[in-house]
Coordinates of C-alpha atoms and ligand atoms in Angstrom, one line a residue:
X8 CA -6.2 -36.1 -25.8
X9 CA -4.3 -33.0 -27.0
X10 CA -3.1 -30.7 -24.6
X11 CA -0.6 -27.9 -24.3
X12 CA 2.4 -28.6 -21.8
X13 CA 4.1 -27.2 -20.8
X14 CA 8.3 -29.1 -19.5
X15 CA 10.3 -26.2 -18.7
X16 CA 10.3 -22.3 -17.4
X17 CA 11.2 -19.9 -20.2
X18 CA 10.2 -16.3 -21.5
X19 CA 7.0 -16.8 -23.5
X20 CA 8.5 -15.4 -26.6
X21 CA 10.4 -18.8 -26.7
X22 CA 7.2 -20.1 -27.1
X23 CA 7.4 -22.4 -24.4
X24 CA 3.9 -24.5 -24.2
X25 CA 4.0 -27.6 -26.6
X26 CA 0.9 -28.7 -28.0
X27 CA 1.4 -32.4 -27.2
X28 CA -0.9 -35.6 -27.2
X29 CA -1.0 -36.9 -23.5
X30 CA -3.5 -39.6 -21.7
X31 CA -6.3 -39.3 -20.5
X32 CA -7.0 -40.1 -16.6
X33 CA -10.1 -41.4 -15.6
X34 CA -11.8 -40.2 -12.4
X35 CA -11.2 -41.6 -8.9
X36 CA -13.7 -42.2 -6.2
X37 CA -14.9 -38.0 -5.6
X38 CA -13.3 -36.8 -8.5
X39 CA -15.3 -35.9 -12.3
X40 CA -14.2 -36.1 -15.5
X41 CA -14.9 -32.8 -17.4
X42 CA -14.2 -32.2 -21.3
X43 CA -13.6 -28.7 -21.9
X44 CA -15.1 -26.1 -23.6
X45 CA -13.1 -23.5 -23.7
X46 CA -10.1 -21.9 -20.6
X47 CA -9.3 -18.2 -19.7
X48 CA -5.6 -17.5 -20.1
X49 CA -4.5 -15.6 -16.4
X50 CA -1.1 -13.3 -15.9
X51 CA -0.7 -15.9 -12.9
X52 CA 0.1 -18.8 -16.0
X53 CA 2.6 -16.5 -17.3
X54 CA 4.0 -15.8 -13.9
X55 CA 4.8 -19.4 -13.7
X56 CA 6.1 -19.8 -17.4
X57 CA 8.5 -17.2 -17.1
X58 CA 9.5 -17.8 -13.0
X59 CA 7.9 -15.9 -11.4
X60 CA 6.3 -18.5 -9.5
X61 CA 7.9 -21.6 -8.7
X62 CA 6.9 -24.7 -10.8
X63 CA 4.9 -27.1 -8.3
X64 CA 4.9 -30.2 -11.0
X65 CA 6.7 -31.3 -14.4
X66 CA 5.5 -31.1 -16.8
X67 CA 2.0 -29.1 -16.1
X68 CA -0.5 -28.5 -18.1
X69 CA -2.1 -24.9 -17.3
X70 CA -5.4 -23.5 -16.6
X71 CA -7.5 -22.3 -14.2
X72 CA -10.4 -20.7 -15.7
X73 CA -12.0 -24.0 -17.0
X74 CA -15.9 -24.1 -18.4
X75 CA -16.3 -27.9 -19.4
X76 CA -19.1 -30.3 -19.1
X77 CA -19.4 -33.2 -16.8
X78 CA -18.3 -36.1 -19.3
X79 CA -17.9 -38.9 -16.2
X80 CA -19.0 -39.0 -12.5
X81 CA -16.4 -41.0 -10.0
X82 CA -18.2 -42.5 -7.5
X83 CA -19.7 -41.1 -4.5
X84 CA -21.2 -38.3 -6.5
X85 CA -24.9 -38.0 -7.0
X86 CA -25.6 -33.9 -6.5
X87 CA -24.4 -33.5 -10.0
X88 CA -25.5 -34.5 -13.5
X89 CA -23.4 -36.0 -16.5
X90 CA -24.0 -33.2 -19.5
X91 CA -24.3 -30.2 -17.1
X92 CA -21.7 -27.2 -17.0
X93 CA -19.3 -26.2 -15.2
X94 CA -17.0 -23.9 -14.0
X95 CA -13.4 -24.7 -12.4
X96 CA -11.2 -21.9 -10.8
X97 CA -7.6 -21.2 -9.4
X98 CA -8.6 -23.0 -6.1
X99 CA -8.7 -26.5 -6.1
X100 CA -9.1 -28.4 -3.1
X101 CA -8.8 -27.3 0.3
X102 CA -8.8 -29.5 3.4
X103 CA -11.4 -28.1 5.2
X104 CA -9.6 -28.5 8.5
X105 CA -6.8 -26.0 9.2
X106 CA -7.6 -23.1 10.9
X107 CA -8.0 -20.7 8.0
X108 CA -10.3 -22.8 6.2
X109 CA -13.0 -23.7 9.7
X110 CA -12.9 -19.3 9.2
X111 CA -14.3 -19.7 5.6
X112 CA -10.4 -18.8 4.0
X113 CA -9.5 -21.5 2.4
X114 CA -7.8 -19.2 0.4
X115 CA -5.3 -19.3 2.8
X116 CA -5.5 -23.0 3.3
X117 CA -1.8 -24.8 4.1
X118 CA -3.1 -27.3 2.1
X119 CA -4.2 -26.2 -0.8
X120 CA -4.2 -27.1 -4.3
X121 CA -4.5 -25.1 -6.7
X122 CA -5.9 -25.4 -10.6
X123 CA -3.5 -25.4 -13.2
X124 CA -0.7 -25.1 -10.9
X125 CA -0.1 -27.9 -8.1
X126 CA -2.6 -30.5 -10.5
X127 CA -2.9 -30.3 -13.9
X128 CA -5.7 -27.7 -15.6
X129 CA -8.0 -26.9 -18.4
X130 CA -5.6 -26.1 -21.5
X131 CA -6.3 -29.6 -22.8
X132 CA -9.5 -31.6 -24.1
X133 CA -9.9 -33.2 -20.8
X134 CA -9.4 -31.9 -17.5
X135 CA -10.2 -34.0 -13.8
X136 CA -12.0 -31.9 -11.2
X137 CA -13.0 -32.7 -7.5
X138 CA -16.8 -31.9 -6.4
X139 CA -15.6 -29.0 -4.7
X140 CA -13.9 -27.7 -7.4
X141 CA -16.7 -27.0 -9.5
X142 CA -19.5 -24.6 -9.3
X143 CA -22.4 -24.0 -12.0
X144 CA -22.3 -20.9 -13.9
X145 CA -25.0 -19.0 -14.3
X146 CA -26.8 -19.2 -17.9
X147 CA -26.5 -15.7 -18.9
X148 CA -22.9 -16.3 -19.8
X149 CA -22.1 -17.7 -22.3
X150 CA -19.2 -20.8 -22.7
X151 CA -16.5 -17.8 -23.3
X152 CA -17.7 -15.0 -21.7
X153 CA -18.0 -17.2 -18.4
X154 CA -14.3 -18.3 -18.4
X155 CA -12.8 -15.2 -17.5
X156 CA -15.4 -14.9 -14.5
X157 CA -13.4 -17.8 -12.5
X158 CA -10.4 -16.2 -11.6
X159 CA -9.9 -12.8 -12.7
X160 CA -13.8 -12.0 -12.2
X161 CA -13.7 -13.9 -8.8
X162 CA -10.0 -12.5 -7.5
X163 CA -10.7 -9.6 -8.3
X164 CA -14.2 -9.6 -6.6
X165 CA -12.2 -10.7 -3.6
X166 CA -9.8 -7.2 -3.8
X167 CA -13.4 -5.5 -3.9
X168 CA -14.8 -6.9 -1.0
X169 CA -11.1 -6.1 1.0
X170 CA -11.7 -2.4 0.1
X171 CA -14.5 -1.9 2.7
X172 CA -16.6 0.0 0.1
X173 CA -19.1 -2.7 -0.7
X174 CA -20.6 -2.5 2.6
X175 CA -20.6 0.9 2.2
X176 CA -22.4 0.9 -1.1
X177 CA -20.4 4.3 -1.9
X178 CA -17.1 6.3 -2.6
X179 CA -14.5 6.6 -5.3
X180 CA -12.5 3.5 -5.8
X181 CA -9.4 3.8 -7.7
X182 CA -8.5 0.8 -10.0
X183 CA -4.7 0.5 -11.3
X184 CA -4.0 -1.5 -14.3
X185 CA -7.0 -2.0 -16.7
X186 CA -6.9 -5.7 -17.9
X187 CA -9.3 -8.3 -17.8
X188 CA -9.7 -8.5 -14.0
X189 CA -10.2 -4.8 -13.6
X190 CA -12.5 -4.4 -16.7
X191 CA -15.1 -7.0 -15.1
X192 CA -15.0 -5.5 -11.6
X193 CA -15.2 -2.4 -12.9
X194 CA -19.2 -3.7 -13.7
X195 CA -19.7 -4.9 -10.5
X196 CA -18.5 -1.9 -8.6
X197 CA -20.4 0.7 -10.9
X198 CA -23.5 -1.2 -9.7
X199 CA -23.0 -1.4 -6.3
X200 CA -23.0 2.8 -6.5
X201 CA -19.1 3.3 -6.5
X202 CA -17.5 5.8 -8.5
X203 CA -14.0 4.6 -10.7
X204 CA -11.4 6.2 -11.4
X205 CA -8.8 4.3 -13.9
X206 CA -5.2 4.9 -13.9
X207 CA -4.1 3.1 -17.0
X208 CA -1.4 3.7 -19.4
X209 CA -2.8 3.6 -22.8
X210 CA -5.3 5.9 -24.5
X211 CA -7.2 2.6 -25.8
X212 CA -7.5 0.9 -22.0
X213 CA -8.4 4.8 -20.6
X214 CA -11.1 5.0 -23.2
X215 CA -12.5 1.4 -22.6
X216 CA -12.7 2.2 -18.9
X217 CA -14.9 5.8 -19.6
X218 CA -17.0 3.5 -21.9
X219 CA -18.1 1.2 -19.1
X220 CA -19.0 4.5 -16.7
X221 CA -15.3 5.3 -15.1
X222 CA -15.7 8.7 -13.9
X223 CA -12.2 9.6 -14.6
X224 CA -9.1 7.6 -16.7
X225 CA -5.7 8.7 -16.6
X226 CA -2.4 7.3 -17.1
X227 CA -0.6 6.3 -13.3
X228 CA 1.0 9.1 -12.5
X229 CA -1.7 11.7 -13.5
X230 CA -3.9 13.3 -10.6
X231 CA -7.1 12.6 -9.9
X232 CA -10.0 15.1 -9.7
X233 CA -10.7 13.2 -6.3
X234 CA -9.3 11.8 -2.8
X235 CA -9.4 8.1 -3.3
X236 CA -11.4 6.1 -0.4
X237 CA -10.3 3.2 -1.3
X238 CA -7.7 1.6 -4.5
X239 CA -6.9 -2.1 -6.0
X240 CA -3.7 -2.3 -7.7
X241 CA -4.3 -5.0 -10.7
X242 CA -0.5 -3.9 -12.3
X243 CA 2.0 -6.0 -10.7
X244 CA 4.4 -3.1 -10.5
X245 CA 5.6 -2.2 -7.2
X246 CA 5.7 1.6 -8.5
X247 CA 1.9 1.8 -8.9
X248 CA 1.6 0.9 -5.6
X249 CA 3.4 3.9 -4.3
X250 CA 1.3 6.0 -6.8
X251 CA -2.0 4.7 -5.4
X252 CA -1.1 5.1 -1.9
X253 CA -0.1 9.0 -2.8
X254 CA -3.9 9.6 -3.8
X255 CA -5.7 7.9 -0.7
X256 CA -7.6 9.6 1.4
X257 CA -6.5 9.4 5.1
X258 CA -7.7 5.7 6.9
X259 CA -8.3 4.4 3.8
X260 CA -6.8 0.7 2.2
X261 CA -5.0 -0.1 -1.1
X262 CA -5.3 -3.5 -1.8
X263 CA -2.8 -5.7 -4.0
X264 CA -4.8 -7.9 -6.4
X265 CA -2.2 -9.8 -8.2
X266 CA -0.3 -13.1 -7.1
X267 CA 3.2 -11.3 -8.2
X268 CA 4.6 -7.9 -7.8
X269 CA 8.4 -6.5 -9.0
X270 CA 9.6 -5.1 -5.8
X271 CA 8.2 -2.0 -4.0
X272 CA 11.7 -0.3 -4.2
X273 CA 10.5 3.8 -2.8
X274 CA 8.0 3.0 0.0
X275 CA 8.4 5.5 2.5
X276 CA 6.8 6.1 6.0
X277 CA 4.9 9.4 4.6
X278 CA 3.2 7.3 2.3
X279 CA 1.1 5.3 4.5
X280 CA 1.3 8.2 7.5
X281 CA -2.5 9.0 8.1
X282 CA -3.6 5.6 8.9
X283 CA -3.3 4.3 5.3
X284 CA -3.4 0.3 4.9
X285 CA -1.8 -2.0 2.5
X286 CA -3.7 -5.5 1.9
X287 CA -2.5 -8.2 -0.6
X288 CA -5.2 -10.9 -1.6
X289 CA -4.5 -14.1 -1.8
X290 CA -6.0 -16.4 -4.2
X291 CA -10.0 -17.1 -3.7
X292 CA -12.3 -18.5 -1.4
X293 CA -15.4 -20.8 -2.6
X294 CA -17.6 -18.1 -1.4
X295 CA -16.1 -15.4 -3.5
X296 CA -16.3 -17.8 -6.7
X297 CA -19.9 -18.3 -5.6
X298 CA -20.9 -14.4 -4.9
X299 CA -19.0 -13.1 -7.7
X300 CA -20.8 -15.4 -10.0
X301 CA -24.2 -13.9 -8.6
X302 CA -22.9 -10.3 -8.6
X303 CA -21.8 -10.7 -12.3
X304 CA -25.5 -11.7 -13.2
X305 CA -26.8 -9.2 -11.9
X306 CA -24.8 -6.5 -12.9
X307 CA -25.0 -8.0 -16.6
X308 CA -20.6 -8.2 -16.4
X309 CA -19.7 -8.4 -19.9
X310 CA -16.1 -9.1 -20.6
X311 CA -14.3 -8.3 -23.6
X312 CA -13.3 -11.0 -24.8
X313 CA -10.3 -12.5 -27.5
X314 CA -10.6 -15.8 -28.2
X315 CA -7.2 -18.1 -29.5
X316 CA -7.2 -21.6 -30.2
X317 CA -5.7 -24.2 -28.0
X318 CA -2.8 -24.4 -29.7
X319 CA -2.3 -20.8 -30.3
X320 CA -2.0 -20.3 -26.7
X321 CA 1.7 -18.8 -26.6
X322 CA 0.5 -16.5 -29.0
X323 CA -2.3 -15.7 -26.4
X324 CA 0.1 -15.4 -23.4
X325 CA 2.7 -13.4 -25.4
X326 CA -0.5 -11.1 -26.6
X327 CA -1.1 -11.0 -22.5
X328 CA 2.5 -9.9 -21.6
X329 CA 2.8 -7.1 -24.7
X330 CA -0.5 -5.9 -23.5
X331 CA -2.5 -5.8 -26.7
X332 CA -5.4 -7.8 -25.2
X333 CA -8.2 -5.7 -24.8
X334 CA -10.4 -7.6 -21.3
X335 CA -9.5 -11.1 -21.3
X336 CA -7.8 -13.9 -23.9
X337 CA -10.3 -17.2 -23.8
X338 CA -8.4 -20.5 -25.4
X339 CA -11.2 -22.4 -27.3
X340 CA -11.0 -26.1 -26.7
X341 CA -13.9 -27.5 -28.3
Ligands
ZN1 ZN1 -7.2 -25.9 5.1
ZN2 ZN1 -5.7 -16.5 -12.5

């Protein structure tokens, strides 16, 4: 099968993924054989090309927003059909045991393994799933509007839920960094009652966040016309941190959606005096995946989407990293 590998840890300029011809495993006892349709590319690959994140295996293929369809069942599995399709996120297998996942956060799992990362993922023909790994999507999406749902739809769902404001079905949420997670959770939260406000840099990305209902866009470092009650920080910068913190309300939470952040350099006491919180999330629990998938029907979520070919995909990632993807890059497979 063709597949994109990638051997070594270099800047993505370097072009570093190598479209390659590799074989094809065939599924264990528990495990499925999916062919893919099409895989979301994710800042977290391009964290790990470029070392951010340590590399778990050599070589790897990448990928963890997978939609595919069953091609083989291993045995022991009879709750799901040959020809159906699924959906494959960043969290692979957990065991189920520790004492994070008996509390239903296997996102936290010692264990864990993740898509893409510690097993190989969906930027190839053919990818290998567990049963737990993958959930059916929803038939409103389409094949390449679904892929972005499984991780930076269902992360970011996650950073929603750790603001507190779902519950409260109102307030003004403040989203930093406008890319594809934000843009989709942006949806969800307009139809849950909250009010956004968008601190982007970029007239294109502000605009694109007034188009989908934002109250307010502004670059960063701009003020708001609003105390926020609550802020997710999609931009791994450490600096946009400090600037969401500045326009919190008192007792109210910023939460740190990405997987990587430069360092937060100019953190001072008077920034979280008041009671202010700081939250990271980590990865994503099976319930988010499932939830977010329901909450994206029903708010209609429509991502923006680019689509590359396979074998375009350090063009993809390199389109991710100079920030001229508008929502989210999809690699088409098949
Ligand atoms: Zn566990
Ligand atoms: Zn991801």
């Amino acid at each position: 099968m063709k597949a994109m590998l990638l051997n070594k840890q270099a800047p993505i300029e370097s072009e570093p993924l190598v479209y390659s011809e590799v074989d094809r495993n065939e599924p264990n006892k528990g495990e499925i054989l999916l062919k893919v349709i099409c895989c979301g590319i994710c800042r977290t690959d391009l964290h790990i090309i470029e070392s951010e994140l340590p590399l778990l295996k050599i070589p790897i293929i990448l990928g963890h927003q997978v939609v595919a369809i069953v091609d083989e069942l291993g045995e022991g599995i009879n709750d799901i059909n040959k020809g159906d399709r699924v959906g494959v996120p960043w969290l692979y297998w957990s065991c189920g045991k520790c004492k994070y996942c008996i509390k239903d956060l296997e996102n936290l799992c010692d264990n864990a393994i993740f898509t893409g990362y510690s097993v190989d993922g969906g930027y190839a023909e053919y990818m290998i799933a567990k049963r737990n790994s993958v959930y059916k999507i929803p038939r409103i999406f389409d094949d390449l509007h679904a892929a972005p749902l499984l991780c930076g739809g269902s992360v970011g769902y996650r950073a929603l839920k750790l603001t507190g404001l779902l519950e409260r079905g109102e307030g003004n949420l403040g989203i930093f960094g406008f890319g594809s997670s934000a843009h989709m959770i942006a949806q969800v939260a307009l139809n849950k009652g909250l009010e956004i406000y968008v601190f982007t840099r970029g007239k294109e990305r502000q605009e694109h966040a007034l188009s989908l209902g934002a109250r307010w866009a502004g670059s960063p470092t701009d003020e708001a016309p609003v105390r926020l009650d609550a802020a997710i920080v999609f931009a791994p910068a450490g600096w946009v941190m400090i600037e969401a913190l500045k326009r919190l309300d008192k007792g109210s939470r910023v939460v740190l959606a990405d997987i990587y952040m430069t360092p937060i350099e100019q953190l001072e006491y008077r920034h979280i005096w008041l009671e202010k919180e700081i939250k990271s999330v980590a990865n994503v629990a099976p319930k988010d995946v499932k939830e977010f998938l329901e909450e994206a029907s029903k708010a209609h979520v429509k991502p923006n989407v680019t689509v590359y070919m396979l074998k375009d995909a350090n063009k993809a990632l390199n389109d991710l990293k100079q920030g001229k993807i508008k929502g989210s890059g999809v690699l088409k497979i098949t």
